[in-house]
Structure formats: C-alpha cells, structure tokens
Coordinates of C-alpha atoms (C1' of nucleotides) in Angstrom, one line a residue:
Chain A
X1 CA -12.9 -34.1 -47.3
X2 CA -13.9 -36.9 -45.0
X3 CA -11.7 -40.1 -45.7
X4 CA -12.9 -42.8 -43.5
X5 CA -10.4 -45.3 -43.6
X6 CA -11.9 -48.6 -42.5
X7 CA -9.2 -51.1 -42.1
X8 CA -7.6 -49.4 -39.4
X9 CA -8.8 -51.1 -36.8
X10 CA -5.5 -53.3 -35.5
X11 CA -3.8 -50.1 -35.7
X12 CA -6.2 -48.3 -33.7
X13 CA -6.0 -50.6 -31.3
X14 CA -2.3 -50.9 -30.6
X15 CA -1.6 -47.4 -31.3
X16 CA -4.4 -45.5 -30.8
X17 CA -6.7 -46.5 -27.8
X18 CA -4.2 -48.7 -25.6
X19 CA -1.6 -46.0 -25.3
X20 CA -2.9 -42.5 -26.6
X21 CA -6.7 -42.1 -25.3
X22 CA -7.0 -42.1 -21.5
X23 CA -10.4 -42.2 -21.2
X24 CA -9.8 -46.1 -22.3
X25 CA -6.7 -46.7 -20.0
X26 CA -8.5 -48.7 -17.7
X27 CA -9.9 -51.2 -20.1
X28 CA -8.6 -54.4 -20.9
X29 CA -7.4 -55.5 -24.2
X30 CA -10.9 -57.5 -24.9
X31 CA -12.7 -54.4 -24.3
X32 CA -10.4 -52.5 -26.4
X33 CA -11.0 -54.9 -29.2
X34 CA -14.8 -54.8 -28.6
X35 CA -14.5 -51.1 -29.1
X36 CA -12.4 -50.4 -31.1
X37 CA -14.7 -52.5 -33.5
X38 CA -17.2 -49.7 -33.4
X39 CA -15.0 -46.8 -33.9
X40 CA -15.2 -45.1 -37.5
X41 CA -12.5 -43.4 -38.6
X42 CA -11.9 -39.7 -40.4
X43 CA -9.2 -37.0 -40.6
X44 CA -9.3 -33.9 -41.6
X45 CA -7.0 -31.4 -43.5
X46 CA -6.0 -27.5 -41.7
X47 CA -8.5 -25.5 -41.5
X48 CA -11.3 -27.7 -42.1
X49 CA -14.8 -27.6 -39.9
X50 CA -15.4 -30.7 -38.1
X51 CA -18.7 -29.6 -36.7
X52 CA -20.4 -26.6 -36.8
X53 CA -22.2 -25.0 -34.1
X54 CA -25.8 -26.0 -33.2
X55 CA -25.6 -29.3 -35.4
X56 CA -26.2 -32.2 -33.5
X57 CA -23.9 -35.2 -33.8
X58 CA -25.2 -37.7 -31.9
X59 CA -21.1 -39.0 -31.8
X60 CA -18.5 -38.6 -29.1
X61 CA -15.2 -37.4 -31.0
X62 CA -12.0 -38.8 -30.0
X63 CA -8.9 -36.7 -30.9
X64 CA -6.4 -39.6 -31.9
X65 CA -3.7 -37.7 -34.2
X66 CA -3.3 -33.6 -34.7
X67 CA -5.1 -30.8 -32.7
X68 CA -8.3 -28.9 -33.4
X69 CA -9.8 -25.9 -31.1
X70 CA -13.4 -25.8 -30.5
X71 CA -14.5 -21.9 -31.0
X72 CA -18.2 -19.3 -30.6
X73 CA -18.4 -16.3 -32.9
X74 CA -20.4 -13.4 -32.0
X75 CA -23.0 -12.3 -34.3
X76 CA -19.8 -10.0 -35.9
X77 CA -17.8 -12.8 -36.4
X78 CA -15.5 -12.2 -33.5
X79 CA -13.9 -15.9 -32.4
X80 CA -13.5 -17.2 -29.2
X81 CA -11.1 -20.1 -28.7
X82 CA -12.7 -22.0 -25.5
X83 CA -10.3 -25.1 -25.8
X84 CA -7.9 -26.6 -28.1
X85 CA -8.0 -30.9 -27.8
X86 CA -4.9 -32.8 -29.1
X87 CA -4.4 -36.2 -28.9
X88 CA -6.4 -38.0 -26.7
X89 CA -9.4 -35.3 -26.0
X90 CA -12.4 -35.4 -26.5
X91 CA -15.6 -33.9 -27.7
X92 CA -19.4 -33.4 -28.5
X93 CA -20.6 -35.2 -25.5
X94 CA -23.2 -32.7 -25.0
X95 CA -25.9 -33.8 -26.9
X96 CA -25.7 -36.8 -25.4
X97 CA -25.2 -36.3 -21.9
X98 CA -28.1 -33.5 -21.9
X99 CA -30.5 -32.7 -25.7
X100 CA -28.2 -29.8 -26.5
X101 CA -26.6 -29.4 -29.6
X102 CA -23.0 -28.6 -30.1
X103 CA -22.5 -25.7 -28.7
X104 CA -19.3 -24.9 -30.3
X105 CA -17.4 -24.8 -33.4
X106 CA -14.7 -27.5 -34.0
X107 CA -12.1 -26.9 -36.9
X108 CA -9.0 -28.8 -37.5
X109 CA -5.8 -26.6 -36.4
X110 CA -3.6 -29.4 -38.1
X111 CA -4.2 -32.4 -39.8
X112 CA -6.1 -34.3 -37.6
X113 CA -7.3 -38.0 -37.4
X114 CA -10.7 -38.3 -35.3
X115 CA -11.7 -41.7 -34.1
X116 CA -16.0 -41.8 -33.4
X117 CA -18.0 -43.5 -31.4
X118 CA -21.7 -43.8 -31.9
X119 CA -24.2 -42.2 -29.1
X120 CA -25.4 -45.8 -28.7
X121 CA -21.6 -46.9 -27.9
X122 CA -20.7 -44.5 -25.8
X123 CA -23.3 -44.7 -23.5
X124 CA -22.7 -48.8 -23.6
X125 CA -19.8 -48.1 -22.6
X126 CA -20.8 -45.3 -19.8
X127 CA -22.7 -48.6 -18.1
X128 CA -20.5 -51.1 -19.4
X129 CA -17.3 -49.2 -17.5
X130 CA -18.4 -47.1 -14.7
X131 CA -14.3 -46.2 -14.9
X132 CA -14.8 -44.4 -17.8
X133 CA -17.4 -42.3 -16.6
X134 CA -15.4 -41.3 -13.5
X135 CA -12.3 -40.7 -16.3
X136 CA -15.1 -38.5 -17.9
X137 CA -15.7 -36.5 -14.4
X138 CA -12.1 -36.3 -14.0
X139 CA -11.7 -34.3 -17.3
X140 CA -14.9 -32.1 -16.8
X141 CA -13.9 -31.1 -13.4
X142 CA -10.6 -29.7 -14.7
X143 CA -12.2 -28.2 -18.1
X144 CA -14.7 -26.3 -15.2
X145 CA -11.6 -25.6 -13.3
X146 CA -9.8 -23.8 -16.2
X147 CA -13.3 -22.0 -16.7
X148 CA -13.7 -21.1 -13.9
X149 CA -10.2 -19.7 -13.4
X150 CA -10.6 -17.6 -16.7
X151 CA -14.2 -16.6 -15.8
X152 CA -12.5 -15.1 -12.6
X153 CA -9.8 -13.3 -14.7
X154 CA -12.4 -11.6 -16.9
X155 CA -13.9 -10.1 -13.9
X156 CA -10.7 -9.3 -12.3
X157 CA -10.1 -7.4 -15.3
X158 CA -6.3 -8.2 -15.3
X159 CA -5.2 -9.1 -19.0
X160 CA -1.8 -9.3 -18.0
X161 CA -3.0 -12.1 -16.1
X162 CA -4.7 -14.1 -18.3
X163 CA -1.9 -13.8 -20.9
X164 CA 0.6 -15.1 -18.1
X165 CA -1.9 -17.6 -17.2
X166 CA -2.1 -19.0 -21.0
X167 CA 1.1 -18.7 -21.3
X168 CA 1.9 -21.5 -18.4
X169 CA -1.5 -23.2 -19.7
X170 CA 0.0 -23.6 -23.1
X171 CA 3.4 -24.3 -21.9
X172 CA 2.0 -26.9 -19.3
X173 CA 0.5 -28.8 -22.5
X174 CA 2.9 -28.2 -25.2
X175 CA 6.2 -27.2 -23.5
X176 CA 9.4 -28.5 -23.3
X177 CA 11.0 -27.7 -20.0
X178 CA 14.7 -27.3 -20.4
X179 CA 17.3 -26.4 -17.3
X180 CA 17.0 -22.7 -18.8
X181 CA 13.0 -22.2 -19.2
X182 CA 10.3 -23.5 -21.2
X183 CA 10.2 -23.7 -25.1
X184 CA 6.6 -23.6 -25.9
X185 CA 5.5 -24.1 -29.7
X186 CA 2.4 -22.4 -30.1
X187 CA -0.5 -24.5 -31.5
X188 CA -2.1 -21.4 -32.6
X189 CA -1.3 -18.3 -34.2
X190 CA -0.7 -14.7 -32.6
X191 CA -4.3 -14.0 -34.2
X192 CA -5.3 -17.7 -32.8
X193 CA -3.8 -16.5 -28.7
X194 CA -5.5 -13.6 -29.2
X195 CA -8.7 -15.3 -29.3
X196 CA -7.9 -18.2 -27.1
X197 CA -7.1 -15.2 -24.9
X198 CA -10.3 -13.4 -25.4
X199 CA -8.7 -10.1 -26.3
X200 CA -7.4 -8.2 -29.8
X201 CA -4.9 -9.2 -31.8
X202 CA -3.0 -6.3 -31.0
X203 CA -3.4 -6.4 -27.5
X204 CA -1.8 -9.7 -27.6
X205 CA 0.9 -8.7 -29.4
X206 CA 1.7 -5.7 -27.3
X207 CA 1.6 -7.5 -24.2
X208 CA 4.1 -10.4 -25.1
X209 CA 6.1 -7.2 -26.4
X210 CA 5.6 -6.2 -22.9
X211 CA 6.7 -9.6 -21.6
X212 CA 10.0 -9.8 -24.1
X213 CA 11.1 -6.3 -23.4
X214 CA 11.0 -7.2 -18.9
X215 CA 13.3 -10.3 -20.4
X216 CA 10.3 -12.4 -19.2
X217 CA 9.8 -14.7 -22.6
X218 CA 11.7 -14.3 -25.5
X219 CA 10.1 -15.0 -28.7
X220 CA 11.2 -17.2 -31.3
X221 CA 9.5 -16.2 -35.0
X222 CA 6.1 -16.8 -35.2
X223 CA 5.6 -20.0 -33.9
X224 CA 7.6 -20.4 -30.5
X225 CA 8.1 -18.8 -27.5
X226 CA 10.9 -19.5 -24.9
X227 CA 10.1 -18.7 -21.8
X228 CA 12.9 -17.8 -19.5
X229 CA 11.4 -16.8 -16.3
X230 CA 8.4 -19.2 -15.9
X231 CA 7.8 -17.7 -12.2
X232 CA 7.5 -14.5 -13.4
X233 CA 4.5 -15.3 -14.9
X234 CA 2.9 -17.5 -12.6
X235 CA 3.8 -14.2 -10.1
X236 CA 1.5 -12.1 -12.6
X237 CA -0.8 -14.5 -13.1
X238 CA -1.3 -15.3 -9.4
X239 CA -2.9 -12.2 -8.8
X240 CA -6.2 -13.3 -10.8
Chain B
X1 CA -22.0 -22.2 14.5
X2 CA -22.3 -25.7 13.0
X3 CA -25.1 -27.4 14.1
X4 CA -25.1 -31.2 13.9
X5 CA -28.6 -32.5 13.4
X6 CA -28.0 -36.4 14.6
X7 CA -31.8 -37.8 14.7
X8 CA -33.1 -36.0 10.9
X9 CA -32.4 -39.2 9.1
X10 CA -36.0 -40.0 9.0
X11 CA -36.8 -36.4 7.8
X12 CA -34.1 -36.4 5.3
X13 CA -35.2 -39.8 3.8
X14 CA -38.9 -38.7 3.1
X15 CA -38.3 -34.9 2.7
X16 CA -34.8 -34.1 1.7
X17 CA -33.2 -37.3 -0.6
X18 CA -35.8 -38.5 -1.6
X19 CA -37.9 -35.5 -3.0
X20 CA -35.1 -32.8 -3.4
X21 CA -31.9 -34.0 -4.5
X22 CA -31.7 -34.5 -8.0
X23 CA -28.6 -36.9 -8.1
X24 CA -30.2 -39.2 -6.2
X25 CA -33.5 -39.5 -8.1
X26 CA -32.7 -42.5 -9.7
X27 CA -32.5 -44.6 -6.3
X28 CA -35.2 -47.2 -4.9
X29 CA -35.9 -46.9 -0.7
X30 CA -33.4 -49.2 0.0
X31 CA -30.5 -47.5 -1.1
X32 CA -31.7 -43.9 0.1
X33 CA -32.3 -45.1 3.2
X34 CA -29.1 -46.9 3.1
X35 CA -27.5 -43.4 2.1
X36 CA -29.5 -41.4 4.5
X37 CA -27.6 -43.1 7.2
X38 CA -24.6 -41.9 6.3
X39 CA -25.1 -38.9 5.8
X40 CA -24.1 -35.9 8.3
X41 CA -26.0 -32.6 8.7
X42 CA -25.2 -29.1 9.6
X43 CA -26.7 -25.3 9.1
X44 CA -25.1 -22.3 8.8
X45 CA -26.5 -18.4 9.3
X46 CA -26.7 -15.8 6.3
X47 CA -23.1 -14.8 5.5
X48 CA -21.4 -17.8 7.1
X49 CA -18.1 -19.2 5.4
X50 CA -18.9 -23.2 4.4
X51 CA -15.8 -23.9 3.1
X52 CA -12.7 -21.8 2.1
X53 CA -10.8 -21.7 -1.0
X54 CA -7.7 -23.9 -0.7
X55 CA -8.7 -26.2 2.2
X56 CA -9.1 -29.8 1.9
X57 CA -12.9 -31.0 2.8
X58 CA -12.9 -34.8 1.5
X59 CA -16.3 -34.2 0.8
X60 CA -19.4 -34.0 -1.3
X61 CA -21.9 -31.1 0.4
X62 CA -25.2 -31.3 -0.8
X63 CA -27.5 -28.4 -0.5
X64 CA -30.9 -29.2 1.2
X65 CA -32.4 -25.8 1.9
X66 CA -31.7 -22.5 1.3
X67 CA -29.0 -20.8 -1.7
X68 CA -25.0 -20.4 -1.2
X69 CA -22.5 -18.6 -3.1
X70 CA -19.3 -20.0 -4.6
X71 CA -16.9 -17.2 -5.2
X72 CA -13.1 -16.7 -5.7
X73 CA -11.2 -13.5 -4.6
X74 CA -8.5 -11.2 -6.2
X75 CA -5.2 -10.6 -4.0
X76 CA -7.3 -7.2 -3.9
X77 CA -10.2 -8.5 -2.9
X78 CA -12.6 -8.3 -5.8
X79 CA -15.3 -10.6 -5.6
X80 CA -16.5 -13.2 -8.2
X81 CA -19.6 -15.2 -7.7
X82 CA -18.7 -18.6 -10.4
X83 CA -22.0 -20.3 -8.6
X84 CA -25.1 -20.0 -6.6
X85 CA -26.2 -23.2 -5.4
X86 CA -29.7 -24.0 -4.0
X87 CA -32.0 -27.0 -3.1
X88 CA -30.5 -29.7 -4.5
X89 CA -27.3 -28.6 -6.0
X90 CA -23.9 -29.9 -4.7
X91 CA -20.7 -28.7 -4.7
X92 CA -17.1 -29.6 -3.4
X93 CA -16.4 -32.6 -5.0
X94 CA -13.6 -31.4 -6.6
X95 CA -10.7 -32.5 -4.1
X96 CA -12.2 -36.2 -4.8
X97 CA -12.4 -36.5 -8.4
X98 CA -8.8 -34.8 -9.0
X99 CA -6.8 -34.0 -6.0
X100 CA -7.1 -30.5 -6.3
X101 CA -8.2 -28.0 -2.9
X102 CA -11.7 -26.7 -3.2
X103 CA -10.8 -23.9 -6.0
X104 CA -13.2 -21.1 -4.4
X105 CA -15.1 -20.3 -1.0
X106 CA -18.4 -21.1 -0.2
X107 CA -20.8 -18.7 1.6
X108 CA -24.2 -18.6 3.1
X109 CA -26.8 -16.2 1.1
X110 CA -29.2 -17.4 3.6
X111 CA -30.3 -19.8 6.3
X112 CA -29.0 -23.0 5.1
X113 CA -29.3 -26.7 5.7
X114 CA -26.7 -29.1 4.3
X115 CA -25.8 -32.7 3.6
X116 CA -22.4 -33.9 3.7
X117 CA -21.4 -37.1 2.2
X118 CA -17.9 -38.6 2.7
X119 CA -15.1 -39.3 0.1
X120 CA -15.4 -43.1 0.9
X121 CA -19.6 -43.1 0.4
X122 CA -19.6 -40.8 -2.6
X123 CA -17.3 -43.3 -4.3
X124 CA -19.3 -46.1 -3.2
X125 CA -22.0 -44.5 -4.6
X126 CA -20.0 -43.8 -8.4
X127 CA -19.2 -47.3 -8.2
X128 CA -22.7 -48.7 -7.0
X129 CA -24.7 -46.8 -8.9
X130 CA -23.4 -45.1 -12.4
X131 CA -27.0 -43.8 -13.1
X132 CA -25.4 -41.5 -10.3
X133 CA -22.4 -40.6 -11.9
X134 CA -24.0 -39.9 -15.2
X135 CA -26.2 -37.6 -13.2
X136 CA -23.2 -35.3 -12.1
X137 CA -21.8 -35.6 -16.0
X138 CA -25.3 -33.8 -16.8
X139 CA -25.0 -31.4 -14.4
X140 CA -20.9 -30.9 -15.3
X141 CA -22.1 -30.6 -19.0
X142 CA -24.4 -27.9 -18.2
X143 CA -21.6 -25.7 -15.7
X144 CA -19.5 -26.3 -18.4
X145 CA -22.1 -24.8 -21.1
X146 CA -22.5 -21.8 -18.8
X147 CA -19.1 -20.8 -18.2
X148 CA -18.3 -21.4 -22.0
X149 CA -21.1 -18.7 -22.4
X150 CA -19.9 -16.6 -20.3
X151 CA -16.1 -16.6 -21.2
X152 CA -17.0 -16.0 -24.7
X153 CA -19.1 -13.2 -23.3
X154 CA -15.7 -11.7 -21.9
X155 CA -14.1 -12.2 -25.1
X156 CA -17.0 -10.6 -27.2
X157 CA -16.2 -7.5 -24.5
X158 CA -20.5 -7.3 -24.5
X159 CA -21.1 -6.0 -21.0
X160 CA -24.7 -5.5 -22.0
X161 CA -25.0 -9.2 -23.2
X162 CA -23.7 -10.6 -20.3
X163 CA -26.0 -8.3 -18.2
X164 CA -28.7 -9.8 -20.2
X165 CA -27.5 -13.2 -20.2
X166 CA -27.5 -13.1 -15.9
X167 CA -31.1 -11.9 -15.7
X168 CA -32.4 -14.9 -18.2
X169 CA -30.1 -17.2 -16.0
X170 CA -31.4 -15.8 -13.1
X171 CA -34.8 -15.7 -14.3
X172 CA -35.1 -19.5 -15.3
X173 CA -34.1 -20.5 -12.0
X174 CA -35.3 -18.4 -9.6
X175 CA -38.5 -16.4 -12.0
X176 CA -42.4 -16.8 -11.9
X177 CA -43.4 -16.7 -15.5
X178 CA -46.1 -14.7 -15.9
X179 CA -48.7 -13.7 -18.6
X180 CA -47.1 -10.3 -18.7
X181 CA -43.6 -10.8 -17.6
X182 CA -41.7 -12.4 -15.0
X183 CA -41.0 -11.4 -12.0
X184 CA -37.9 -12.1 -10.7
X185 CA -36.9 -12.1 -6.9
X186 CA -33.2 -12.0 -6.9
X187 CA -30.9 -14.2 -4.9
X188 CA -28.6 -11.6 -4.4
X189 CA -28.1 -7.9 -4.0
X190 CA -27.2 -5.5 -6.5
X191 CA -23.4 -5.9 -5.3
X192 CA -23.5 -9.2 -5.3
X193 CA -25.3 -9.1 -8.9
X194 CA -22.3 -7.2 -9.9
X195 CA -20.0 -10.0 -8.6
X196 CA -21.7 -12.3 -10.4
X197 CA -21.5 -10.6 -13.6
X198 CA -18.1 -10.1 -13.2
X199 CA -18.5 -6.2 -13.4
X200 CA -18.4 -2.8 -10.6
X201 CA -21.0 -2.4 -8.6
X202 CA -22.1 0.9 -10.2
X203 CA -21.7 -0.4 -13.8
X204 CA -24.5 -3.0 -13.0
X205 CA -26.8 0.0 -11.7
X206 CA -26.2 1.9 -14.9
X207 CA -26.6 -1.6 -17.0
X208 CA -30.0 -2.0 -15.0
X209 CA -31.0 1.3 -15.3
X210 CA -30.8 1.6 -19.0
X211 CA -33.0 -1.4 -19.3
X212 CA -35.7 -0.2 -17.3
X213 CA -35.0 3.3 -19.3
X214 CA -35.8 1.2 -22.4
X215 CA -39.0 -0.8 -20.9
X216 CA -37.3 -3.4 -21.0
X217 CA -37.5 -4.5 -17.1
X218 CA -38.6 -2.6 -14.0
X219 CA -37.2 -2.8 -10.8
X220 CA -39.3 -3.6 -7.7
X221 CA -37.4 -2.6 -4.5
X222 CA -33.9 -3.9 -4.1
X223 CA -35.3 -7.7 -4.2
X224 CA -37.2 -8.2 -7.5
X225 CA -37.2 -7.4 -11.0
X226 CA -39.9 -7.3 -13.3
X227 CA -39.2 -8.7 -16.8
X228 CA -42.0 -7.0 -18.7
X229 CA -39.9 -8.0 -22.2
X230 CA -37.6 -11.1 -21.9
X231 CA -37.1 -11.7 -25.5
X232 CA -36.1 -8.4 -25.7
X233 CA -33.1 -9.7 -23.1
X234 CA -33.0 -12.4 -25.6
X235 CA -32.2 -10.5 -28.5
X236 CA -29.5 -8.6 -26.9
X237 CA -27.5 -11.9 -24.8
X238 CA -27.7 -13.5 -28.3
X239 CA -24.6 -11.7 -30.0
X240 CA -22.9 -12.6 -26.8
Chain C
dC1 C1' 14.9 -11.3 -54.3
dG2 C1' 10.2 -10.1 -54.4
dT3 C1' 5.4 -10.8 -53.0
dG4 C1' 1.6 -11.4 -49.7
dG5 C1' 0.0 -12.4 -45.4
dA6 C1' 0.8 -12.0 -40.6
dT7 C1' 2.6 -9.2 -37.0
dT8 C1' 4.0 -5.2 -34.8
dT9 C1' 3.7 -0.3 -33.9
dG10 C1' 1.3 4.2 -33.6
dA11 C1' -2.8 7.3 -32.9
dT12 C1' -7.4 7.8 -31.4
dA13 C1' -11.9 6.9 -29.3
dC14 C1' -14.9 4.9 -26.2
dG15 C1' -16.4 2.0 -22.6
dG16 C1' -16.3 0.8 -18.0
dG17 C1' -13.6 1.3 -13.6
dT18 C1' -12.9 4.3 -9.8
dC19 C1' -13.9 8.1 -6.7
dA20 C1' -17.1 11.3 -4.7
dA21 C1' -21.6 12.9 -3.7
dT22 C1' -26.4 12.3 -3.6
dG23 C1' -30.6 9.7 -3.0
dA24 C1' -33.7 5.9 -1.3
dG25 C1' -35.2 2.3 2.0
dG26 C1' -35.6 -0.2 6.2
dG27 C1' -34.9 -0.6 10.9
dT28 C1' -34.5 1.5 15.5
dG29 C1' -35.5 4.4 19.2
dG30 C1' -37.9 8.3 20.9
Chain D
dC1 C1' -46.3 7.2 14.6
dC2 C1' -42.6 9.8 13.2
dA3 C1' -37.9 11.1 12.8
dC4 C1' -33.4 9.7 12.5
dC5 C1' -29.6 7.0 11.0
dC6 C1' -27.2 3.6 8.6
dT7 C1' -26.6 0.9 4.8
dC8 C1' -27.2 0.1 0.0
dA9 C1' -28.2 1.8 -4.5
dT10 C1' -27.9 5.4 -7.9
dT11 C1' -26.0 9.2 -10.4
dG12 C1' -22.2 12.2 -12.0
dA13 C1' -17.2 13.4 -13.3
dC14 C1' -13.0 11.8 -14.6
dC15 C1' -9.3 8.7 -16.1
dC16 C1' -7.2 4.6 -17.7
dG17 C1' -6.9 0.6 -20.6
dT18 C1' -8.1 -1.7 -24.4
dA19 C1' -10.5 -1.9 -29.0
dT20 C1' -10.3 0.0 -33.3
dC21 C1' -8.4 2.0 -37.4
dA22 C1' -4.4 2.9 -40.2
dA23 C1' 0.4 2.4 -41.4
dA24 C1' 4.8 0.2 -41.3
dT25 C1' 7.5 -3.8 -40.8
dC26 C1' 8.6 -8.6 -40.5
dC27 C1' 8.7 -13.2 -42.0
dA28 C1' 7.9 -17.3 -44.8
dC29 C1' 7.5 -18.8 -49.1
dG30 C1' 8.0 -19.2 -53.9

DNA sequence: CGTGGATTTGATACGGGTCAATGAGGGTGG
DNA sequence: CCACCCTCATTGACCCGTATCAAATCCACG
C-alpha cells in the first residue's frame, strides 16, 4: 500500500526538490538539505486513494513522480474532477492554512511518488521563506483563475466551450506542440474528461465526435488526441 | 466621479485599517500608520465601473465601506457575479502576483469607499510582514473552497443545490440569526441573484418560489428573505 | 482470435433557457 | 393623498440541449 522509502533523501534532493518542485526553487542548497530532511516519502499504485474527503491530514503533499486528480462525489456518486497535480503540485494545504478538512478526494491516476511535509514544517518554512509563500500565492491565484474561468462557463451554459477550453488546458500542460498542431496524451480517460469536464460521458464523447468530424482534433485511440486547429478552439472557447 | 480623499489618513488609521481590514490585523501602530500613509482613497456611486476586465491596475484595492461585484461577461452579454466583496475584502491583486490583467470587472452595488495600495507597497508589505501574506493564503484557500463547491455543483447539474448553496452563503455573510430563522437582506436583486448563481433570471424566481411553496423561506419585499428552515437548505446543498 | 471493458451511437425524457404576458412595488406628479 | 407609470419580479408556454437508458461497436489484452 504505503511504502515509505526512507533512504531517499540524497535522491530527493538532487532530483526531486532542486529541479522538479517550484515552490522550493528559490531556496538554496542548505535549505534544501534542511528540508528535504523532514520529508517522508510514499507512492502509490493506479487507482489507489491518497486521502479521502473530510479526513484531515495535517501534511502538505508534494507531487514529486506520476499524476493524481483530486475529485467530490455527489451523494449519487457522480465524480467531479476539480484538478489533476503532476509533478511538482501540490496539495492539502487546507487544513492548515484555515481548520478545514480536505475537502476533496485525491486518488493516484498513475503510479505516483508523494513527498510530505509535516504541518509543523510547512509552516516553518512559510516564516522561514516568505518566497515560498508568495510561490504559494502565485499558484492559488491561477488555480482561482481556472475556477473562476469554469465557474463562468457553467453559467454561460456553453459546453462546447468548456470542452475547447480543457482541451487547450490539457494540451497547455501535457502537450507537445509540433509545426502541424498539438499532440496531447490524455491523463485521464474519456470517462475521466467527462468528469474533469463536469458533463456525461456521452456528452463528451459526442462533442470531440463533433470536433473530429469539423477536422478540428483528430483522435488518436483512447489515449491521445492531436489537435490540428488549436485556434479553432481557443475561437470556441473565447466565447465563455 | 473619483473622489480623492487626501486628509482621511487619520480617519483611516483609527476607523478603517485598524478596525476593518482583516489583512492587516496582525500589525502594531507603527506600521499601520506607516501604511496609512500610503495609501490613496476614492469612492464611487451605485453602478459605477471600478475596474474593467482586461485592464492593467498595478494595484491592491481594498474595500472600506460598502459591497462591489466582480463579474465577467459572455460575448453575449450574460452576466456572472464570481464575487461580492464588502468591508474589508480586497481584490485586484491578481496582475501583481502573476502578470495576468484583472480577469473580471468590478462594479459598485452601492456607495463605496476604497483603499488602493500600490504594487511597490503591497510587496513591501509580503516581504515585511508574511503574517500578511499568510492572511491572503487564508482568504485564497477559502475562494478556492467556494468555487470548488460550486463547480462541482455545475457538474452535479443540481440547480436546486446551488440555489441552496447561495442563500447559506449569502446568509452567513450578510444574515441576522434569529431564534426562528434568519433573515436575510440581500446584497443583490433577484437579477443579480440569478447572476450569481449562474442561472436566468426567471429560473431563480421559480427556484425561490418553490422554497417558499415548501416553507422552507419566505420572501420579504424584493430586499430580504426570511429563512424560517436553514437546515432544510442544508439538506438539499448537501448532495451538491 | 476471442473476451471484457471502454467508447460510441441512437432514442427518449426532462430540466431549464427563452420569449411573452401578467402582476407587484415604489417613486413621481397632479 | 391618490393615481399613474416605470421598473422589476413572477408566471405560463414552448423549445432546445443534455442526461439518461439501451444497444452496438471498438479497442486492448490475453
């Protein structure tokens, strides 16, 4: 379930914090040491829960290998997929920051290797290195940004929209741009946009059958997507 | 139009900073006053624009008295309220953390007195105090939490939960708990209620109408609502 | 090549948006 | 003080889009 692998500390530090987690890029290599020295250590397998809604972690979880998406269900189990963190995100800092619990699901979308830091660290390291804090702003402002933009799109009422503006989310993240479009590998399943996306399964379907069939994307099996006409989308999702 | 109030210092320090603003709770006298001195003033009439989406302020504009709206518009112009800030809420500090433009307009609900803080002094003030910057985390965390809500709400497709959702919302901040009740004076109309909630105008009178069908609320006017049963609200914004 | 799960497609129902008409306040002027 | 008007809110009728249910098809994997 939980391996916490305790001797990979050097590692951590040279390949982990120095290079892959931005929230420590502008610390030097003695405060990396110093912290990386209170990190524990865990992965997780596909599928697995990392935290469960309304539990209370008192941890900030770095994402350091492998992607997870942090998820609500509705009392009929519907999901909703409010973000997916991949290497270098983070989590749970809500319990901390204000006496809330989690209020969301993690599960691990891959493997995944999570690097934690103790409530009593983190908050160190808040005072210790106002930097990080502003890093911390940074992040939130653009996570309320993203919200906000999809908040908007739920009361414009324009699905088309949101799945164009996913589409360039996801491809913004996990694209590779190419002179003839974007080739996005999904992180999530059709089922998985769908509830990123807030909408049915087959609603999601039919509307990238939609977007194949105007020669907008093209997709490739299950688990790619080659977008060909990137402002096409950004011209349907403008209109949010 | 924009009324520069030069000599109010002294009537900030004691009345507005010190008492009213939140984020700058954890100052001693020295540094409000210190604060207060760079700080500029100006009010605005009911329905004024503050600030439109896109533009560039390069600053952090604290509310002092009265409510604004933040909203964004559809190229057909449908309204959507994301905000509605009062005494002691700030906004706009967006463009400073990342570079982006302010991402939606900002409009007078009513009379309103503001404080404006520069770029350069709001990141003195990160930098010189991070009790500061932790404060706007706290506040970030808890936007964050109630856009999260509300964009699963989208997803769950629950107009009734998200109807009930808004009057709880609406009711912790702006409600006078009551033995029976609470009574609720609203901040908006029943138009701008709708914006908020993302939904038409006449879908929110039906929504409203229904709950008072059911006991659950009564209307009072166009201004107020009495709550007579919240946890029946409760009940139904939980399978949000 | 076959099996099972995921995806797509089709048919239907229902919820909420939209348009149009009616109704209720609140402010103004007689 | 009352009547009128103007704006906002409510109600009704209708239509469109998306959820839902059911079936067919595709794809990955053994």
């Amino acid at each position: 379930m939980t391996l916490t692998c305790d001797s990979a500390c050097r590692k951590c530090l040279n390949k982990l914090c120095t290079h892959k987690i931005p929230l420590f890029s502008s610390l030097n290599r003695d405060d990396l040491e110093h912290i990386a020295g209170s990190i524990t250590h865990s992965s997780y397998n596909t599928g697995e829960t990392i935290i469960s809604m309304g539990e209370k972690s008192n941890q900030v979880t770095i994402v350091s290998e492998g992607r997870v998406k942090a998820c609500r269900y509705t009392a009929d189990g519907k999901e909703q997929i409010l973000y997916i963190f991949a290497e270098g995100d983070f989590f749970g800092e809500q319990d901390i920051l204000n006496e809330h619990n989690t209020p969301y699901q993690v599960e691990a979308l891959t493997q995944v290797k999570l690097c934690r830091l103790s409530q009593q660290d983190f908050q160190n390291l808040l005072t210790e290195h106002p930097s990080i804090g502003l890093q911390i702003l940074k992040e939130f402002s653009s996570r309320l940004q993203r919200l906000e933009k999809i908040v908007q799109g739920s009361g414009g009422r324009s699905i088309d929209a949101r799945v164009s503006l996913t589409l360039l989310e996801l491809a913004a993240k996990y694209g590779q741009k190419d002179e003839a479009g974007v080739l996005l590998s999904l992180p999530l399943s059709r089922e998985g946009l769908a509830n990123y996306m807030g909408i049915a399964r087959e609603t999601a379907s039919r509307k990238l059958s939609q977007l194949e069939n105007d020669g907008i994307i093209e997709s490739l099996g299950h688990k790619a997507i080659w977008i060909r006409d990137p402002q096409a989308l950004e011209r349907i999702a403008e209109l949010i």
